[in-house]
Amino acid sequence: AQSVAQPEDQVNVAEGNPLTVKCTYSVSGNPYLFWYVQYPNRGLQFLLKYITGDNLVKGSYGFEAEFNKSQTSFHLKKPSALVSDSALYFCAVRDASSNTGKLIFGQGTTLQVKP
Amino acid sequence: SAVISQKPSRDICQRGTSLTIQCQVDSQVTMMFWYRQQPGQSLTLIATANQGSEATYESGFVIDKFPISRPNLTFSTLTVSNMSPEDSSIYLCSVSTGTRISTDTQYFGPGTRLTVL
């Protein structure tokens, strides 16, 4: 069965410091991986995805994520956090063999960036 | 990407009643999906809305409780029937705009926040 784990309910960083939001996954086949962000009272916004190719994926708002097949991880990173990055972040996975489009989401990680 | 709107944005309903949520997209899309986000929880797929045919439901979700319509390529509705407080959630519509479902990005609407008393 497919699953996604985000081991941290909350991550706290100071503005200007690098941030990492962790994600590990489990799929039977090859994974397609996604990161979304949810601001209060808003829908999910797409940040980036890994399908194939370079393991380091760059996305919106300066975010990037690194696919690590051996560790089955897809951690979200940003070199310098902004207060406006404070939000709820979701990692999601889809099995490459899927013909349904179904995404499996992690539990979410709240990022708090303090001035 | 796509611009997705949902109506209503929020509602407070009495138990035993039904609510229909609308999802409108600004362009024709191949796939539309309905997700539920229970308070403090992650997102769970309810069903895939298929244009011109019945929706495909995930395990644990049934058509009698969550009837779905998709009359065309830009519009879908989700009805939450015979509501109970356990149905209090955010309901999100999402769309896939490409032709290769396995690699396509899903874009989400703003959600409908439902509270059942």
JSON list of C-alpha atoms in Angstrom, two decimals:
[
{"chain": "A", "resi": 1, "resn": "ALA", "atom": "CA", "xyz": [0.00, 0.00, 0.00]},
{"chain": "A", "resi": 2, "resn": "GLN", "atom": "CA", "xyz": [1.09, 3.53, -0.69]},
{"chain": "A", "resi": 3, "resn": "SER", "atom": "CA", "xyz": [1.82, 5.83, 2.23]},
{"chain": "A", "resi": 4, "resn": "VAL", "atom": "CA", "xyz": [3.50, 9.10, 3.10]},
{"chain": "A", "resi": 5, "resn": "ALA", "atom": "CA", "xyz": [5.00, 10.07, 6.43]},
{"chain": "A", "resi": 6, "resn": "GLN", "atom": "CA", "xyz": [5.79, 13.56, 7.59]},
{"chain": "A", "resi": 7, "resn": "PRO", "atom": "CA", "xyz": [7.45, 12.89, 10.93]},
{"chain": "A", "resi": 8, "resn": "GLU", "atom": "CA", "xyz": [7.25, 16.42, 12.28]},
{"chain": "A", "resi": 9, "resn": "ASP", "atom": "CA", "xyz": [3.92, 18.00, 13.15]},
{"chain": "A", "resi": 10, "resn": "GLN", "atom": "CA", "xyz": [5.61, 21.39, 13.39]},
{"chain": "A", "resi": 11, "resn": "VAL", "atom": "CA", "xyz": [8.90, 22.93, 12.33]},
{"chain": "A", "resi": 12, "resn": "ASN", "atom": "CA", "xyz": [10.09, 26.20, 13.83]},
{"chain": "A", "resi": 13, "resn": "VAL", "atom": "CA", "xyz": [12.81, 28.29, 12.21]},
{"chain": "A", "resi": 14, "resn": "ALA", "atom": "CA", "xyz": [14.03, 31.84, 12.45]},
{"chain": "A", "resi": 15, "resn": "GLU", "atom": "CA", "xyz": [13.65, 34.12, 9.49]},
{"chain": "A", "resi": 16, "resn": "GLY", "atom": "CA", "xyz": [16.72, 34.00, 7.27]},
{"chain": "A", "resi": 17, "resn": "ASN", "atom": "CA", "xyz": [17.71, 30.52, 8.38]},
{"chain": "A", "resi": 18, "resn": "PRO", "atom": "CA", "xyz": [17.47, 27.46, 6.14]},
{"chain": "A", "resi": 19, "resn": "LEU", "atom": "CA", "xyz": [14.43, 25.26, 6.54]},
{"chain": "A", "resi": 20, "resn": "THR", "atom": "CA", "xyz": [13.76, 21.58, 5.94]},
{"chain": "A", "resi": 21, "resn": "VAL", "atom": "CA", "xyz": [10.40, 19.83, 6.03]},
{"chain": "A", "resi": 22, "resn": "LYS", "atom": "CA", "xyz": [10.78, 16.07, 5.99]},
{"chain": "A", "resi": 23, "resn": "CYS", "atom": "CA", "xyz": [8.86, 13.51, 3.95]},
{"chain": "A", "resi": 24, "resn": "THR", "atom": "CA", "xyz": [9.30, 9.78, 3.45]},
{"chain": "A", "resi": 25, "resn": "TYR", "atom": "CA", "xyz": [7.17, 7.59, 1.26]},
{"chain": "A", "resi": 26, "resn": "SER", "atom": "CA", "xyz": [6.29, 4.01, 0.47]},
{"chain": "A", "resi": 27, "resn": "VAL", "atom": "CA", "xyz": [5.03, 2.77, -2.90]},
{"chain": "A", "resi": 28, "resn": "SER", "atom": "CA", "xyz": [5.22, -0.56, -4.64]},
{"chain": "A", "resi": 29, "resn": "GLY", "atom": "CA", "xyz": [6.52, 0.90, -7.89]},
{"chain": "A", "resi": 30, "resn": "ASN", "atom": "CA", "xyz": [8.31, 4.07, -8.85]},
{"chain": "A", "resi": 31, "resn": "PRO", "atom": "CA", "xyz": [7.13, 7.19, -7.02]},
{"chain": "A", "resi": 32, "resn": "TYR", "atom": "CA", "xyz": [5.92, 10.48, -8.33]},
{"chain": "A", "resi": 33, "resn": "LEU", "atom": "CA", "xyz": [6.25, 13.00, -5.51]},
{"chain": "A", "resi": 34, "resn": "PHE", "atom": "CA", "xyz": [4.59, 16.34, -4.86]},
{"chain": "A", "resi": 35, "resn": "TRP", "atom": "CA", "xyz": [4.70, 19.17, -2.34]},
{"chain": "A", "resi": 36, "resn": "TYR", "atom": "CA", "xyz": [1.76, 21.47, -1.65]},
{"chain": "A", "resi": 37, "resn": "VAL", "atom": "CA", "xyz": [1.31, 24.40, 0.73]},
{"chain": "A", "resi": 38, "resn": "GLN", "atom": "CA", "xyz": [-1.91, 25.45, 2.44]},
{"chain": "A", "resi": 39, "resn": "TYR", "atom": "CA", "xyz": [-2.32, 28.91, 3.88]},
{"chain": "A", "resi": 40, "resn": "PRO", "atom": "CA", "xyz": [-5.08, 29.51, 6.46]},
{"chain": "A", "resi": 41, "resn": "ASN", "atom": "CA", "xyz": [-8.55, 29.34, 4.95]},
{"chain": "A", "resi": 42, "resn": "ARG", "atom": "CA", "xyz": [-7.11, 28.68, 1.52]},
{"chain": "A", "resi": 43, "resn": "GLY", "atom": "CA", "xyz": [-6.90, 25.68, -0.78]},
{"chain": "A", "resi": 44, "resn": "LEU", "atom": "CA", "xyz": [-3.71, 23.81, -1.56]},
{"chain": "A", "resi": 45, "resn": "GLN", "atom": "CA", "xyz": [-1.12, 25.46, -3.75]},
{"chain": "A", "resi": 46, "resn": "PHE", "atom": "CA", "xyz": [1.27, 23.35, -5.80]},
{"chain": "A", "resi": 47, "resn": "LEU", "atom": "CA", "xyz": [4.96, 23.94, -5.03]},
{"chain": "A", "resi": 48, "resn": "LEU", "atom": "CA", "xyz": [6.90, 21.32, -6.96]},
{"chain": "A", "resi": 49, "resn": "LYS", "atom": "CA", "xyz": [7.02, 17.73, -8.11]},
{"chain": "A", "resi": 50, "resn": "TYR", "atom": "CA", "xyz": [9.49, 14.99, -8.91]},
{"chain": "A", "resi": 51, "resn": "ILE", "atom": "CA", "xyz": [8.74, 12.73, -11.83]},
{"chain": "A", "resi": 52, "resn": "THR", "atom": "CA", "xyz": [12.11, 11.71, -13.22]},
{"chain": "A", "resi": 53, "resn": "GLY", "atom": "CA", "xyz": [15.55, 13.11, -13.96]},
{"chain": "A", "resi": 54, "resn": "ASP", "atom": "CA", "xyz": [17.55, 15.35, -11.67]},
{"chain": "A", "resi": 55, "resn": "ASN", "atom": "CA", "xyz": [17.02, 14.43, -8.02]},
{"chain": "A", "resi": 56, "resn": "LEU", "atom": "CA", "xyz": [17.00, 18.09, -7.00]},
{"chain": "A", "resi": 57, "resn": "VAL", "atom": "CA", "xyz": [13.77, 19.75, -8.02]},
{"chain": "A", "resi": 58, "resn": "LYS", "atom": "CA", "xyz": [13.22, 23.49, -7.89]},
{"chain": "A", "resi": 59, "resn": "GLY", "atom": "CA", "xyz": [9.78, 24.96, -7.41]},
{"chain": "A", "resi": 60, "resn": "SER", "atom": "CA", "xyz": [7.81, 28.05, -6.55]},
{"chain": "A", "resi": 61, "resn": "TYR", "atom": "CA", "xyz": [8.79, 30.72, -4.00]},
{"chain": "A", "resi": 62, "resn": "GLY", "atom": "CA", "xyz": [12.41, 29.54, -3.78]},
{"chain": "A", "resi": 63, "resn": "PHE", "atom": "CA", "xyz": [11.56, 26.06, -2.52]},
{"chain": "A", "resi": 64, "resn": "GLU", "atom": "CA", "xyz": [13.37, 22.96, -3.63]},
{"chain": "A", "resi": 65, "resn": "ALA", "atom": "CA", "xyz": [13.21, 19.28, -2.78]},
{"chain": "A", "resi": 66, "resn": "GLU", "atom": "CA", "xyz": [15.62, 16.42, -3.10]},
{"chain": "A", "resi": 67, "resn": "PHE", "atom": "CA", "xyz": [14.54, 12.95, -4.13]},
{"chain": "A", "resi": 68, "resn": "ASN", "atom": "CA", "xyz": [16.54, 10.22, -2.42]},
{"chain": "A", "resi": 69, "resn": "LYS", "atom": "CA", "xyz": [15.55, 6.79, -3.66]},
{"chain": "A", "resi": 70, "resn": "SER", "atom": "CA", "xyz": [17.70, 4.80, -1.22]},
{"chain": "A", "resi": 71, "resn": "GLN", "atom": "CA", "xyz": [16.19, 6.62, 1.77]},
{"chain": "A", "resi": 72, "resn": "THR", "atom": "CA", "xyz": [12.73, 6.86, 0.16]},
{"chain": "A", "resi": 73, "resn": "SER", "atom": "CA", "xyz": [12.68, 10.53, 1.06]},
{"chain": "A", "resi": 74, "resn": "PHE", "atom": "CA", "xyz": [11.64, 13.78, -0.57]},
{"chain": "A", "resi": 75, "resn": "HIS", "atom": "CA", "xyz": [12.50, 16.56, 1.87]},
{"chain": "A", "resi": 76, "resn": "LEU", "atom": "CA", "xyz": [11.43, 20.12, 1.15]},
{"chain": "A", "resi": 77, "resn": "LYS", "atom": "CA", "xyz": [14.07, 22.81, 1.61]},
{"chain": "A", "resi": 78, "resn": "LYS", "atom": "CA", "xyz": [14.60, 26.53, 1.34]},
{"chain": "A", "resi": 79, "resn": "PRO", "atom": "CA", "xyz": [17.93, 28.28, 1.89]},
{"chain": "A", "resi": 80, "resn": "SER", "atom": "CA", "xyz": [16.49, 31.31, 3.66]},
{"chain": "A", "resi": 81, "resn": "ALA", "atom": "CA", "xyz": [13.07, 31.24, 5.33]},
{"chain": "A", "resi": 82, "resn": "LEU", "atom": "CA", "xyz": [10.61, 34.11, 5.25]},
{"chain": "A", "resi": 83, "resn": "VAL", "atom": "CA", "xyz": [7.90, 34.86, 7.78]},
{"chain": "A", "resi": 84, "resn": "SER", "atom": "CA", "xyz": [5.44, 34.60, 4.90]},
{"chain": "A", "resi": 85, "resn": "ASP", "atom": "CA", "xyz": [6.46, 30.94, 4.43]},
{"chain": "A", "resi": 86, "resn": "SER", "atom": "CA", "xyz": [4.56, 30.10, 7.62]},
{"chain": "A", "resi": 87, "resn": "ALA", "atom": "CA", "xyz": [1.86, 27.66, 6.53]},
{"chain": "A", "resi": 88, "resn": "LEU", "atom": "CA", "xyz": [0.85, 24.00, 6.44]},
{"chain": "A", "resi": 89, "resn": "TYR", "atom": "CA", "xyz": [2.90, 21.84, 4.06]},
{"chain": "A", "resi": 90, "resn": "PHE", "atom": "CA", "xyz": [1.77, 18.55, 2.55]},
{"chain": "A", "resi": 91, "resn": "CYS", "atom": "CA", "xyz": [3.84, 15.91, 0.83]},
{"chain": "A", "resi": 92, "resn": "ALA", "atom": "CA", "xyz": [2.01, 13.57, -1.54]},
{"chain": "A", "resi": 93, "resn": "VAL", "atom": "CA", "xyz": [2.89, 10.50, -3.58]},
{"chain": "A", "resi": 94, "resn": "ARG", "atom": "CA", "xyz": [1.46, 8.72, -6.55]},
{"chain": "A", "resi": 95, "resn": "ASP", "atom": "CA", "xyz": [2.58, 5.34, -7.80]},
{"chain": "A", "resi": 96, "resn": "ALA", "atom": "CA", "xyz": [3.96, 5.70, -11.33]},
{"chain": "A", "resi": 97, "resn": "SER", "atom": "CA", "xyz": [1.83, 2.76, -12.43]},
{"chain": "A", "resi": 98, "resn": "SER", "atom": "CA", "xyz": [-1.33, 4.50, -11.30]},
{"chain": "A", "resi": 99, "resn": "ASN", "atom": "CA", "xyz": [-4.00, 5.08, -13.89]},
{"chain": "A", "resi": 100, "resn": "THR", "atom": "CA", "xyz": [-6.32, 6.86, -11.49]},
{"chain": "A", "resi": 101, "resn": "GLY", "atom": "CA", "xyz": [-4.42, 10.01, -10.59]},
{"chain": "A", "resi": 102, "resn": "LYS", "atom": "CA", "xyz": [-4.99, 9.38, -6.90]},
{"chain": "A", "resi": 103, "resn": "LEU", "atom": "CA", "xyz": [-2.64, 11.24, -4.58]},
{"chain": "A", "resi": 104, "resn": "ILE", "atom": "CA", "xyz": [-1.76, 9.92, -1.13]},
{"chain": "A", "resi": 105, "resn": "PHE", "atom": "CA", "xyz": [-1.05, 12.76, 1.27]},
{"chain": "A", "resi": 106, "resn": "GLY", "atom": "CA", "xyz": [1.03, 12.94, 4.40]},
{"chain": "A", "resi": 107, "resn": "GLN", "atom": "CA", "xyz": [-0.40, 14.32, 7.62]},
{"chain": "A", "resi": 108, "resn": "GLY", "atom": "CA", "xyz": [1.04, 17.74, 7.02]},
{"chain": "A", "resi": 109, "resn": "THR", "atom": "CA", "xyz": [3.73, 19.80, 8.75]},
{"chain": "A", "resi": 110, "resn": "THR", "atom": "CA", "xyz": [3.11, 23.26, 10.12]},
{"chain": "A", "resi": 111, "resn": "LEU", "atom": "CA", "xyz": [6.00, 25.57, 9.39]},
{"chain": "A", "resi": 112, "resn": "GLN", "atom": "CA", "xyz": [6.41, 28.50, 11.74]},
{"chain": "A", "resi": 113, "resn": "VAL", "atom": "CA", "xyz": [8.95, 31.13, 10.74]},
{"chain": "A", "resi": 114, "resn": "LYS", "atom": "CA", "xyz": [9.65, 33.69, 13.44]},
{"chain": "A", "resi": 115, "resn": "PRO", "atom": "CA", "xyz": [11.06, 37.15, 12.82]},
{"chain": "B", "resi": 1, "resn": "SER", "atom": "CA", "xyz": [-2.58, 25.45, -14.26]},
{"chain": "B", "resi": 2, "resn": "ALA", "atom": "CA", "xyz": [-6.27, 26.22, -13.86]},
{"chain": "B", "resi": 3, "resn": "VAL", "atom": "CA", "xyz": [-8.43, 28.67, -11.96]},
{"chain": "B", "resi": 4, "resn": "ILE", "atom": "CA", "xyz": [-10.86, 26.74, -9.78]},
{"chain": "B", "resi": 5, "resn": "SER", "atom": "CA", "xyz": [-13.76, 28.16, -7.80]},
{"chain": "B", "resi": 6, "resn": "GLN", "atom": "CA", "xyz": [-16.01, 26.46, -5.29]},
{"chain": "B", "resi": 7, "resn": "LYS", "atom": "CA", "xyz": [-19.40, 27.41, -3.92]},
{"chain": "B", "resi": 8, "resn": "PRO", "atom": "CA", "xyz": [-20.22, 27.84, -1.15]},
{"chain": "B", "resi": 9, "resn": "SER", "atom": "CA", "xyz": [-16.96, 28.76, 0.53]},
{"chain": "B", "resi": 10, "resn": "ARG", "atom": "CA", "xyz": [-18.41, 27.74, 3.88]},
{"chain": "B", "resi": 11, "resn": "ASP", "atom": "CA", "xyz": [-21.69, 26.65, 5.38]},
{"chain": "B", "resi": 12, "resn": "ILE", "atom": "CA", "xyz": [-23.21, 25.62, 8.66]},
{"chain": "B", "resi": 13, "resn": "CYS", "atom": "CA", "xyz": [-25.86, 22.94, 8.32]},
{"chain": "B", "resi": 14, "resn": "GLN", "atom": "CA", "xyz": [-28.20, 20.96, 10.51]},
{"chain": "B", "resi": 15, "resn": "ARG", "atom": "CA", "xyz": [-27.82, 17.22, 10.84]},
{"chain": "B", "resi": 16, "resn": "GLY", "atom": "CA", "xyz": [-29.98, 15.19, 8.51]},
{"chain": "B", "resi": 17, "resn": "THR", "atom": "CA", "xyz": [-29.88, 17.76, 5.73]},
{"chain": "B", "resi": 18, "resn": "SER", "atom": "CA", "xyz": [-27.88, 17.73, 2.50]},
{"chain": "B", "resi": 19, "resn": "LEU", "atom": "CA", "xyz": [-25.51, 20.22, 0.93]},
{"chain": "B", "resi": 20, "resn": "THR", "atom": "CA", "xyz": [-24.38, 20.44, -2.67]},
{"chain": "B", "resi": 21, "resn": "ILE", "atom": "CA", "xyz": [-20.95, 21.89, -3.36]},
{"chain": "B", "resi": 22, "resn": "GLN", "atom": "CA", "xyz": [-20.12, 23.24, -6.79]},
{"chain": "B", "resi": 23, "resn": "CYS", "atom": "CA", "xyz": [-16.74, 23.24, -8.50]},
{"chain": "B", "resi": 24, "resn": "GLN", "atom": "CA", "xyz": [-16.14, 25.37, -11.58]},
{"chain": "B", "resi": 25, "resn": "VAL", "atom": "CA", "xyz": [-12.95, 25.42, -13.67]},
{"chain": "B", "resi": 26, "resn": "ASP", "atom": "CA", "xyz": [-11.98, 28.13, -16.13]},
{"chain": "B", "resi": 27, "resn": "SER", "atom": "CA", "xyz": [-10.93, 25.63, -18.80]},
{"chain": "B", "resi": 28, "resn": "GLN", "atom": "CA", "xyz": [-11.77, 22.13, -19.91]},
{"chain": "B", "resi": 29, "resn": "VAL", "atom": "CA", "xyz": [-9.98, 19.51, -17.85]},
{"chain": "B", "resi": 30, "resn": "THR", "atom": "CA", "xyz": [-9.56, 15.80, -18.18]},
{"chain": "B", "resi": 31, "resn": "MET", "atom": "CA", "xyz": [-10.00, 14.73, -14.58]},
{"chain": "B", "resi": 32, "resn": "MET", "atom": "CA", "xyz": [-11.78, 16.19, -11.57]},
{"chain": "B", "resi": 33, "resn": "PHE", "atom": "CA", "xyz": [-11.45, 14.90, -8.04]},
{"chain": "B", "resi": 34, "resn": "TRP", "atom": "CA", "xyz": [-13.11, 15.47, -4.67]},
{"chain": "B", "resi": 35, "resn": "TYR", "atom": "CA", "xyz": [-11.10, 15.31, -1.45]},
{"chain": "B", "resi": 36, "resn": "ARG", "atom": "CA", "xyz": [-12.06, 15.62, 2.20]},
{"chain": "B", "resi": 37, "resn": "GLN", "atom": "CA", "xyz": [-9.89, 17.23, 4.85]},
{"chain": "B", "resi": 38, "resn": "GLN", "atom": "CA", "xyz": [-11.21, 16.51, 8.31]},
{"chain": "B", "resi": 39, "resn": "PRO", "atom": "CA", "xyz": [-10.22, 18.89, 11.13]},
{"chain": "B", "resi": 40, "resn": "GLY", "atom": "CA", "xyz": [-6.52, 18.62, 11.82]},
{"chain": "B", "resi": 41, "resn": "GLN", "atom": "CA", "xyz": [-6.19, 15.79, 9.33]},
{"chain": "B", "resi": 42, "resn": "SER", "atom": "CA", "xyz": [-4.70, 15.18, 5.94]},
{"chain": "B", "resi": 43, "resn": "LEU", "atom": "CA", "xyz": [-6.55, 15.00, 2.64]},
{"chain": "B", "resi": 44, "resn": "THR", "atom": "CA", "xyz": [-8.41, 11.87, 1.61]},
{"chain": "B", "resi": 45, "resn": "LEU", "atom": "CA", "xyz": [-9.72, 11.21, -1.88]},
{"chain": "B", "resi": 46, "resn": "ILE", "atom": "CA", "xyz": [-13.47, 10.69, -1.94]},
{"chain": "B", "resi": 47, "resn": "ALA", "atom": "CA", "xyz": [-13.97, 10.03, -5.62]},
{"chain": "B", "resi": 48, "resn": "THR", "atom": "CA", "xyz": [-12.98, 10.82, -9.16]},
{"chain": "B", "resi": 49, "resn": "ALA", "atom": "CA", "xyz": [-15.65, 12.64, -11.13]},
{"chain": "B", "resi": 50, "resn": "ASN", "atom": "CA", "xyz": [-15.85, 11.20, -14.61]},
{"chain": "B", "resi": 51, "resn": "GLN", "atom": "CA", "xyz": [-17.42, 13.25, -17.36]},
{"chain": "B", "resi": 52, "resn": "GLY", "atom": "CA", "xyz": [-20.43, 11.52, -18.80]},
{"chain": "B", "resi": 53, "resn": "SER", "atom": "CA", "xyz": [-20.33, 8.52, -16.49]},
{"chain": "B", "resi": 54, "resn": "GLU", "atom": "CA", "xyz": [-20.65, 7.60, -12.83]},
{"chain": "B", "resi": 55, "resn": "ALA", "atom": "CA", "xyz": [-17.99, 8.71, -10.40]},
{"chain": "B", "resi": 56, "resn": "THR", "atom": "CA", "xyz": [-15.38, 6.28, -9.16]},
{"chain": "B", "resi": 57, "resn": "TYR", "atom": "CA", "xyz": [-15.43, 6.07, -5.36]},
{"chain": "B", "resi": 58, "resn": "GLU", "atom": "CA", "xyz": [-12.62, 5.23, -3.00]},
{"chain": "B", "resi": 59, "resn": "SER", "atom": "CA", "xyz": [-12.92, 2.62, -0.31]},
{"chain": "B", "resi": 60, "resn": "GLY", "atom": "CA", "xyz": [-15.05, 3.90, 2.53]},
{"chain": "B", "resi": 61, "resn": "PHE", "atom": "CA", "xyz": [-17.07, 6.32, 0.42]},
{"chain": "B", "resi": 62, "resn": "VAL", "atom": "CA", "xyz": [-20.38, 5.47, -1.24]},
{"chain": "B", "resi": 63, "resn": "ILE", "atom": "CA", "xyz": [-22.54, 7.09, -3.86]},
{"chain": "B", "resi": 64, "resn": "ASP", "atom": "CA", "xyz": [-25.61, 7.29, -1.62]},
{"chain": "B", "resi": 65, "resn": "LYS", "atom": "CA", "xyz": [-23.72, 9.44, 0.86]},
{"chain": "B", "resi": 66, "resn": "PHE", "atom": "CA", "xyz": [-21.64, 11.47, -1.61]},
{"chain": "B", "resi": 67, "resn": "PRO", "atom": "CA", "xyz": [-23.43, 11.64, -4.97]},
{"chain": "B", "resi": 68, "resn": "ILE", "atom": "CA", "xyz": [-21.33, 13.38, -7.62]},
{"chain": "B", "resi": 69, "resn": "SER", "atom": "CA", "xyz": [-22.23, 14.86, -10.94]},
{"chain": "B", "resi": 70, "resn": "ARG", "atom": "CA", "xyz": [-20.01, 15.98, -13.79]},
{"chain": "B", "resi": 71, "resn": "PRO", "atom": "CA", "xyz": [-22.17, 17.21, -16.65]},
{"chain": "B", "resi": 72, "resn": "ASN", "atom": "CA", "xyz": [-19.31, 18.71, -18.68]},
{"chain": "B", "resi": 73, "resn": "LEU", "atom": "CA", "xyz": [-15.55, 19.24, -18.75]},
{"chain": "B", "resi": 74, "resn": "THR", "atom": "CA", "xyz": [-15.55, 22.36, -16.56]},
{"chain": "B", "resi": 75, "resn": "PHE", "atom": "CA", "xyz": [-18.06, 21.64, -13.79]},
{"chain": "B", "resi": 76, "resn": "SER", "atom": "CA", "xyz": [-18.77, 19.13, -11.04]},
{"chain": "B", "resi": 77, "resn": "THR", "atom": "CA", "xyz": [-20.87, 18.92, -7.91]},
{"chain": "B", "resi": 78, "resn": "LEU", "atom": "CA", "xyz": [-20.49, 16.93, -4.72]},
{"chain": "B", "resi": 79, "resn": "THR", "atom": "CA", "xyz": [-23.48, 16.42, -2.45]},
{"chain": "B", "resi": 80, "resn": "VAL", "atom": "CA", "xyz": [-23.01, 15.51, 1.19]},
{"chain": "B", "resi": 81, "resn": "SER", "atom": "CA", "xyz": [-26.23, 13.71, 2.08]},
{"chain": "B", "resi": 82, "resn": "ASN", "atom": "CA", "xyz": [-27.98, 13.13, 5.39]},
{"chain": "B", "resi": 83, "resn": "MET", "atom": "CA", "xyz": [-25.25, 14.98, 7.20]},
{"chain": "B", "resi": 84, "resn": "SER", "atom": "CA", "xyz": [-23.96, 14.25, 10.68]},
{"chain": "B", "resi": 85, "resn": "PRO", "atom": "CA", "xyz": [-21.39, 16.16, 12.76]},
{"chain": "B", "resi": 86, "resn": "GLU", "atom": "CA", "xyz": [-18.77, 13.67, 11.55]},
{"chain": "B", "resi": 87, "resn": "ASP", "atom": "CA", "xyz": [-19.14, 15.16, 8.08]},
{"chain": "B", "resi": 88, "resn": "SER", "atom": "CA", "xyz": [-17.73, 18.47, 9.30]},
{"chain": "B", "resi": 89, "resn": "SER", "atom": "CA", "xyz": [-14.70, 18.92, 7.07]},
{"chain": "B", "resi": 90, "resn": "ILE", "atom": "CA", "xyz": [-13.18, 20.96, 4.32]},
{"chain": "B", "resi": 91, "resn": "TYR", "atom": "CA", "xyz": [-14.18, 19.58, 0.94]},
{"chain": "B", "resi": 92, "resn": "LEU", "atom": "CA", "xyz": [-11.78, 20.32, -1.90]},
{"chain": "B", "resi": 93, "resn": "CYS", "atom": "CA", "xyz": [-12.16, 19.97, -5.60]},
{"chain": "B", "resi": 94, "resn": "SER", "atom": "CA", "xyz": [-9.06, 19.33, -7.68]},
{"chain": "B", "resi": 95, "resn": "VAL", "atom": "CA", "xyz": [-8.37, 19.02, -11.38]},
{"chain": "B", "resi": 96, "resn": "SER", "atom": "CA", "xyz": [-5.81, 17.49, -13.62]},
{"chain": "B", "resi": 97, "resn": "THR", "atom": "CA", "xyz": [-5.21, 19.46, -16.78]},
{"chain": "B", "resi": 98, "resn": "GLY", "atom": "CA", "xyz": [-2.89, 17.21, -18.74]},
{"chain": "B", "resi": 99, "resn": "THR", "atom": "CA", "xyz": [-3.35, 14.02, -20.64]},
{"chain": "B", "resi": 100, "resn": "ARG", "atom": "CA", "xyz": [-1.00, 11.75, -18.74]},
{"chain": "B", "resi": 101, "resn": "ILE", "atom": "CA", "xyz": [-2.75, 11.13, -15.47]},
{"chain": "B", "resi": 102, "resn": "SER", "atom": "CA", "xyz": [0.19, 9.49, -13.73]},
{"chain": "B", "resi": 103, "resn": "THR", "atom": "CA", "xyz": [2.51, 12.49, -14.02]},
{"chain": "B", "resi": 104, "resn": "ASP", "atom": "CA", "xyz": [-0.03, 15.30, -14.08]},
{"chain": "B", "resi": 105, "resn": "THR", "atom": "CA", "xyz": [-0.13, 17.93, -11.37]},
{"chain": "B", "resi": 106, "resn": "GLN", "atom": "CA", "xyz": [-3.42, 18.32, -9.56]},
{"chain": "B", "resi": 107, "resn": "TYR", "atom": "CA", "xyz": [-4.57, 21.85, -8.86]},
{"chain": "B", "resi": 108, "resn": "PHE", "atom": "CA", "xyz": [-6.92, 22.52, -5.99]},
{"chain": "B", "resi": 109, "resn": "GLY", "atom": "CA", "xyz": [-9.84, 24.82, -5.43]},
{"chain": "B", "resi": 110, "resn": "PRO", "atom": "CA", "xyz": [-10.13, 27.00, -2.32]},
{"chain": "B", "resi": 111, "resn": "GLY", "atom": "CA", "xyz": [-12.27, 24.44, -0.50]},
{"chain": "B", "resi": 112, "resn": "THR", "atom": "CA", "xyz": [-15.68, 24.45, 1.15]},
{"chain": "B", "resi": 113, "resn": "ARG", "atom": "CA", "xyz": [-15.64, 24.50, 4.94]},
{"chain": "B", "resi": 114, "resn": "LEU", "atom": "CA", "xyz": [-18.65, 22.57, 6.20]},
{"chain": "B", "resi": 115, "resn": "THR", "atom": "CA", "xyz": [-19.82, 22.53, 9.80]},
{"chain": "B", "resi": 116, "resn": "VAL", "atom": "CA", "xyz": [-22.66, 20.21, 10.77]},
{"chain": "B", "resi": 117, "resn": "LEU", "atom": "CA", "xyz": [-24.49, 20.90, 14.01]}
]
